[in-house]
Each structure stands twice: as structure tokens, then as C-alpha cells.
Coordinates of C-alpha atoms in Angstrom, one line a residue:
X12 CA -100.2 -47.0 7.7
X13 CA -97.9 -49.5 5.1
X14 CA -94.4 -49.1 4.8
X15 CA -94.9 -48.0 1.4
X16 CA -98.9 -46.5 1.5
X17 CA -99.5 -44.3 -1.5
X18 CA -95.9 -44.9 -2.8
X19 CA -96.1 -44.7 -6.7
X20 CA -93.1 -47.6 -8.1
X21 CA -92.0 -47.9 -11.7
X22 CA -89.5 -51.4 -11.8
X23 CA -87.9 -52.2 -15.4
X24 CA -88.5 -55.5 -16.5
X25 CA -90.8 -56.7 -13.6
X26 CA -92.5 -59.2 -15.1
X27 CA -90.4 -62.2 -13.8
X28 CA -87.8 -62.5 -11.6
X29 CA -86.0 -60.2 -9.1
X30 CA -88.6 -57.3 -10.5
X31 CA -91.5 -59.4 -10.2
X32 CA -90.9 -60.2 -6.7
X33 CA -89.9 -56.5 -5.6
X34 CA -93.4 -55.6 -7.7
X35 CA -94.8 -57.9 -5.1
X36 CA -93.1 -56.9 -2.3
X37 CA -93.7 -52.8 -2.9
X38 CA -97.2 -53.8 -3.6
X39 CA -98.0 -55.6 0.0
X40 CA -96.5 -52.6 1.8
X41 CA -99.3 -50.6 -0.2
X42 CA -96.8 -49.4 -3.1
X43 CA -99.0 -48.6 -6.5
X44 CA -96.8 -50.1 -9.2
X45 CA -95.9 -50.0 -12.9
X46 CA -94.8 -53.0 -14.3
X47 CA -92.9 -52.7 -17.4
X48 CA -92.1 -55.6 -19.9
X49 CA -90.5 -56.1 -23.1
X50 CA -92.1 -59.4 -25.0
X51 CA -94.4 -61.2 -22.7
X52 CA -97.7 -59.6 -22.2
X53 CA -99.2 -63.0 -20.1
X54 CA -96.4 -63.0 -17.7
X55 CA -97.2 -58.9 -16.9
X56 CA -100.8 -59.3 -16.7
X57 CA -100.0 -62.3 -14.0
X58 CA -98.4 -60.2 -12.5
X59 CA -100.5 -57.1 -12.3
X60 CA -103.2 -59.9 -11.1
X61 CA -101.0 -60.7 -8.3
X62 CA -100.7 -57.3 -7.3
X63 CA -104.3 -56.2 -7.4
X64 CA -105.0 -59.6 -5.6
X65 CA -102.8 -57.9 -2.4
X66 CA -105.3 -54.9 -2.7
X67 CA -102.9 -52.8 -4.4
X68 CA -102.9 -51.1 -8.1
X69 CA -100.6 -51.9 -10.9
X70 CA -100.8 -51.3 -14.6
X71 CA -98.0 -53.2 -17.1
X72 CA -96.4 -51.2 -20.0
X73 CA -95.1 -52.8 -22.9
X74 CA -91.4 -50.4 -23.6
X75 CA -88.4 -52.1 -24.7
X76 CA -85.5 -50.3 -22.7
X77 CA -83.4 -51.2 -25.3
X78 CA -84.6 -48.6 -27.5
X79 CA -85.3 -44.6 -27.0
X80 CA -89.1 -44.5 -27.9
X81 CA -89.6 -47.5 -25.1
X82 CA -88.0 -45.5 -22.4
X83 CA -90.3 -42.4 -23.6
X84 CA -93.0 -44.4 -23.5
X85 CA -92.6 -45.7 -20.2
X86 CA -92.4 -42.6 -18.4
X87 CA -95.1 -40.9 -20.9
X88 CA -97.6 -43.9 -19.6
X89 CA -96.4 -43.4 -16.1
X90 CA -97.0 -39.5 -16.1
X91 CA -100.5 -39.6 -17.6
X92 CA -101.3 -42.5 -15.3
X93 CA -99.8 -41.5 -12.0
X94 CA -98.7 -38.2 -12.4
X95 CA -95.5 -38.6 -10.0
X96 CA -92.7 -41.2 -9.3
X97 CA -91.4 -41.4 -5.8
X98 CA -89.2 -45.0 -6.3
X99 CA -87.8 -46.0 -9.7
X100 CA -85.8 -49.0 -10.0
X101 CA -83.4 -50.3 -13.2
X102 CA -83.7 -53.7 -13.4
X103 CA -84.1 -55.0 -17.2
X104 CA -80.8 -56.1 -18.2
X105 CA -79.7 -58.7 -21.1
X106 CA -76.4 -58.7 -22.9
X107 CA -74.2 -60.8 -25.0
X108 CA -72.0 -63.5 -23.4
X109 CA -69.1 -64.2 -25.6
X110 CA -65.4 -63.8 -25.7
X111 CA -64.0 -60.5 -26.3
X112 CA -62.6 -60.9 -29.6
X113 CA -65.6 -62.4 -30.5
X114 CA -67.8 -59.1 -29.5
X115 CA -69.3 -57.3 -32.8
X116 CA -69.9 -53.4 -33.1
X117 CA -73.8 -54.2 -32.1
X118 CA -73.3 -56.5 -29.4
X119 CA -71.8 -54.1 -27.5
X120 CA -74.3 -50.8 -28.7
X121 CA -77.5 -53.4 -27.6
X122 CA -75.8 -54.1 -24.3
X123 CA -75.1 -50.1 -23.8
X124 CA -78.3 -49.1 -24.6
X125 CA -80.2 -51.2 -22.4
X126 CA -78.0 -51.8 -19.3
X127 CA -76.7 -47.8 -19.5
X128 CA -78.1 -45.7 -21.2
X129 CA -81.8 -46.9 -20.4
X130 CA -80.6 -46.3 -16.5
X131 CA -79.1 -42.7 -17.2
X132 CA -82.5 -41.8 -19.4
X133 CA -85.1 -43.3 -16.6
X134 CA -83.2 -41.7 -13.7
X135 CA -83.5 -38.1 -15.5
X136 CA -86.9 -39.1 -16.3
X137 CA -87.4 -40.2 -13.0
X138 CA -86.0 -37.3 -11.4
X139 CA -88.4 -34.9 -12.5
X140 CA -91.5 -36.9 -11.4
X141 CA -89.6 -36.8 -7.9
X142 CA -91.2 -33.8 -6.7
X143 CA -90.9 -34.7 -3.2
X144 CA -88.1 -36.7 -3.0
X145 CA -87.3 -40.5 -3.8
X146 CA -85.3 -43.2 -4.2
X147 CA -83.6 -44.7 -7.0
X148 CA -82.0 -48.0 -7.1
X149 CA -80.1 -50.4 -10.0
X150 CA -79.8 -54.0 -10.6
X151 CA -75.6 -54.6 -11.0
X152 CA -74.1 -57.5 -10.6
X153 CA -70.5 -59.4 -9.2
X154 CA -69.4 -59.0 -12.9
X155 CA -68.6 -55.4 -12.3
X156 CA -65.8 -55.9 -10.4
X157 CA -64.5 -59.5 -10.8
X158 CA -63.6 -61.3 -14.2
X159 CA -65.1 -64.7 -15.8
X160 CA -66.0 -66.5 -18.9
X161 CA -67.9 -64.7 -21.3
X162 CA -69.2 -62.1 -19.6
X163 CA -66.9 -58.9 -20.5
X164 CA -70.0 -57.0 -22.3
X165 CA -72.3 -57.1 -19.4
X166 CA -69.7 -57.1 -16.5
X167 CA -68.6 -53.6 -18.2
X168 CA -71.8 -52.1 -18.8
X169 CA -72.4 -52.8 -15.1
X170 CA -69.1 -51.1 -13.9
X171 CA -70.4 -48.4 -15.6
X172 CA -73.6 -48.5 -13.8
X173 CA -72.1 -48.4 -10.7
X174 CA -69.8 -45.4 -11.4
X175 CA -72.9 -43.7 -12.4
X176 CA -74.7 -44.4 -8.9
X177 CA -72.3 -42.5 -7.5
X178 CA -72.3 -39.5 -10.0
X179 CA -76.1 -39.3 -9.5
X180 CA -76.0 -39.5 -5.5
X181 CA -73.7 -36.4 -5.4
X182 CA -75.6 -34.6 -8.1
X183 CA -79.4 -35.8 -6.9
X184 CA -79.3 -35.2 -2.8
X185 CA -80.4 -31.7 -3.2
X186 CA -83.3 -33.2 -4.5
X187 CA -83.8 -35.5 -1.8
X188 CA -83.3 -38.4 -4.0
X189 CA -80.8 -41.1 -2.9
X190 CA -79.5 -43.4 -5.0
X191 CA -77.5 -46.8 -4.7
X192 CA -77.0 -50.1 -6.3
X193 CA -77.2 -53.8 -5.6
X194 CA -75.2 -56.6 -6.5
X195 CA -76.5 -59.8 -6.7
X196 CA -74.5 -63.0 -7.4
X197 CA -76.0 -66.0 -8.3
X198 CA -79.5 -65.3 -7.9
X199 CA -82.1 -68.5 -8.9
X200 CA -83.4 -66.9 -12.1
X201 CA -84.4 -67.6 -15.4
X202 CA -81.2 -65.4 -16.7
X203 CA -78.7 -67.4 -14.3
X204 CA -80.2 -70.8 -15.4
X205 CA -79.5 -69.7 -19.2
X206 CA -76.0 -68.1 -18.3
X207 CA -74.6 -71.3 -16.8
X208 CA -77.0 -73.9 -19.0
X209 CA -76.4 -72.3 -22.2
X210 CA -73.5 -70.7 -22.6
X211 CA -70.5 -73.5 -24.4
X212 CA -67.8 -74.5 -22.3
X213 CA -69.3 -72.8 -19.3
X214 CA -68.8 -74.8 -16.1
X215 CA -71.7 -76.5 -14.1
X216 CA -73.1 -74.1 -11.6
X217 CA -72.8 -76.4 -8.7
X218 CA -69.0 -76.2 -9.0
X219 CA -69.2 -72.9 -8.6
X220 CA -71.9 -72.9 -5.1
X221 CA -69.4 -75.1 -3.6
X222 CA -67.3 -72.8 -3.3
X223 CA -69.1 -69.8 -2.4
X224 CA -69.1 -69.2 1.7
X225 CA -73.1 -69.5 1.9
X226 CA -72.7 -72.5 -0.6
X227 CA -76.0 -72.1 -2.6
X228 CA -77.9 -70.0 -4.8
X229 CA -79.5 -66.6 -3.5
X230 CA -83.3 -66.1 -4.3
X231 CA -85.5 -63.5 -6.2
X232 CA -86.8 -62.4 -2.6
X233 CA -83.5 -62.0 -1.1
X234 CA -82.8 -59.8 -3.4
X235 CA -85.7 -57.9 -3.2
X236 CA -85.5 -56.9 0.2
X237 CA -82.3 -55.7 0.4
X238 CA -83.9 -53.4 -2.5
X239 CA -87.0 -52.7 -0.9
X240 CA -84.5 -51.6 2.4
X241 CA -82.7 -49.0 -0.2
X242 CA -86.4 -48.1 -1.0
X243 CA -87.2 -47.7 2.5
X244 CA -87.7 -44.4 4.9
X245 CA -84.8 -46.7 7.1
X246 CA -82.1 -46.5 4.6
X247 CA -82.3 -42.3 4.4
X248 CA -78.3 -41.9 5.1
X249 CA -77.5 -44.1 2.6
X250 CA -76.6 -42.9 -0.8
X251 CA -73.6 -43.8 -3.6
X252 CA -73.5 -47.5 -2.6
X253 CA -73.5 -50.9 -4.0
X254 CA -74.8 -53.2 -1.5
X255 CA -73.7 -56.9 -2.6
X256 CA -76.3 -59.7 -2.2
X257 CA -74.3 -62.9 -3.3
X258 CA -73.7 -64.9 0.2
X259 CA -70.2 -63.8 0.2
X260 CA -69.0 -64.5 -3.3
X261 CA -67.0 -61.7 -3.9
X262 CA -65.0 -61.9 -0.9
X263 CA -63.6 -65.1 -1.6
X264 CA -60.2 -65.6 -3.6
X265 CA -58.1 -68.7 -4.6
X266 CA -57.1 -70.8 -2.9
X267 CA -60.3 -71.7 -2.2
X268 CA -61.5 -73.2 1.4
X269 CA -63.6 -75.5 -0.7
X270 CA -60.4 -76.9 -2.5
X271 CA -58.7 -77.2 0.9
X272 CA -57.7 -80.2 3.1
X273 CA -57.6 -81.1 6.7
X274 CA -57.1 -79.7 8.6
X275 CA -57.8 -76.5 6.9
X276 CA -61.3 -77.2 6.2
X277 CA -64.3 -75.7 7.9

């Protein structure tokens, strides 16, 4: 039997990037996948086609996770199509990248609604459908604990998400449900490219990569593999945790090895 045989998985924002990599990873292992997307129906359809080519089942659901109606629609379609849920991954994310003094009320509201509210409401609905236990994982980032330019809005949301993970882990444990977060560093996705290429004044990404112990970007597949582990039976005794997938980025501090000279260079 495959690792996720007969499991029903819902991944928000899964038509591209980390979400898509995870959807394909779970499908290869036998899971049936609900592919959520907001705007690009063609990308979602392509992801569904790839999943079906692997011999698994998938359904694409258009739902804007920033809205209450979108969250409700997503879970109603899931319930109608499959009737239950085993694995819920809250991956959809976006925000405004501005200095704190430039943030408007609508920037705060929209970021919170998509990154925090959608996760909490989604987890509530997921628990209702996890009749035999299950797994919940949410994507975080190193901005939850480290401050860097223009990331305050999203970083504070990610910090809130990690706090929710701890509370959910305690309250959902009696239902046989584990809840964890995966915190990504510099991962080779469209969103990371946007942040470093289109935010005015942002230093070039190569200057940051040079300071990371692994000295490279991570791949969507590396993050997906970590999430898959937390969704699998092997992680049964892990709950309430945030697992970092960042090449060592979250453990470094100035003065940096990359800026040192002999004999301190490694």
C-alpha cells in the first residue's frame, strides 16, 4: 500500500509553487487531492492533469481564501466530492510589502484575512471532516521571528499562525489530529522572486544567499517533502511544532561567516 493510499488531502494555493509540489508528492503516494486556486484556472487544470497522470484523483476548486465565502465554498465542494478529510494544508498566502508607516488599514485587513483567518476557519472546518483523526499543517516563514525590510505585515501574520498552531495542537489532540507549521526560508518560487526583484530598494538575493550556511535557495520539493513527513504516520508524536526548512538561515547572526577573512573563513 502506498504511504497516503485512500487519504483525502486539501491544499490551499496548490496550482503552483510549494502547494503544487506537495499535491504531486501526495498523489504519487496514493492521496486524492483537492487543488485550490484563486485566479489561474489553467494552472489548476494542469496540476489536476498531472495528478491524474500519476493514477490518482484530483478536483480543482476556485475559492478566494481571503473571503469568508471562499473558505465556505472550498469546504462545501470538498464535502460534496469526498465527504471527509484526512490532510489539510494551509498554504495560500500573500501580503503587502511596505514599511510600517506606509501600511493602510486595508493592507492589514487583507493580509490578516488571507494568512490568519483563512487558516483558523479552515482548520475548524477540517476538524469537522476528520472523523478518524488527521493532520493539519500551515506554511510559515522566517519572517515570523526575524525582522527584515517591508515584511512586518506578513511576518506578524506568520507569527500569529505559529501561535495558533500551538493552541490547536493542544485542543485538537483529543480528536487524534496533529497540527504543525513549516517555516520556509528563501525558497525558489514566484513569490520569492517577486519579493527580491520587484520591491524597490531590496538588496539582491545573491547578497543574502552568500550568508546562508547552505549558500543556495531551497526548492519547493524540499519544503513539500518536509510537509509530507508531518502528514505521514511517522510523525505521529510531533505536534504543536514549527519546523524550519531554510538552509540554516534562522540560526545565523552578524558578524557573518561570509564577511569574515582568514583565519576565520571556513
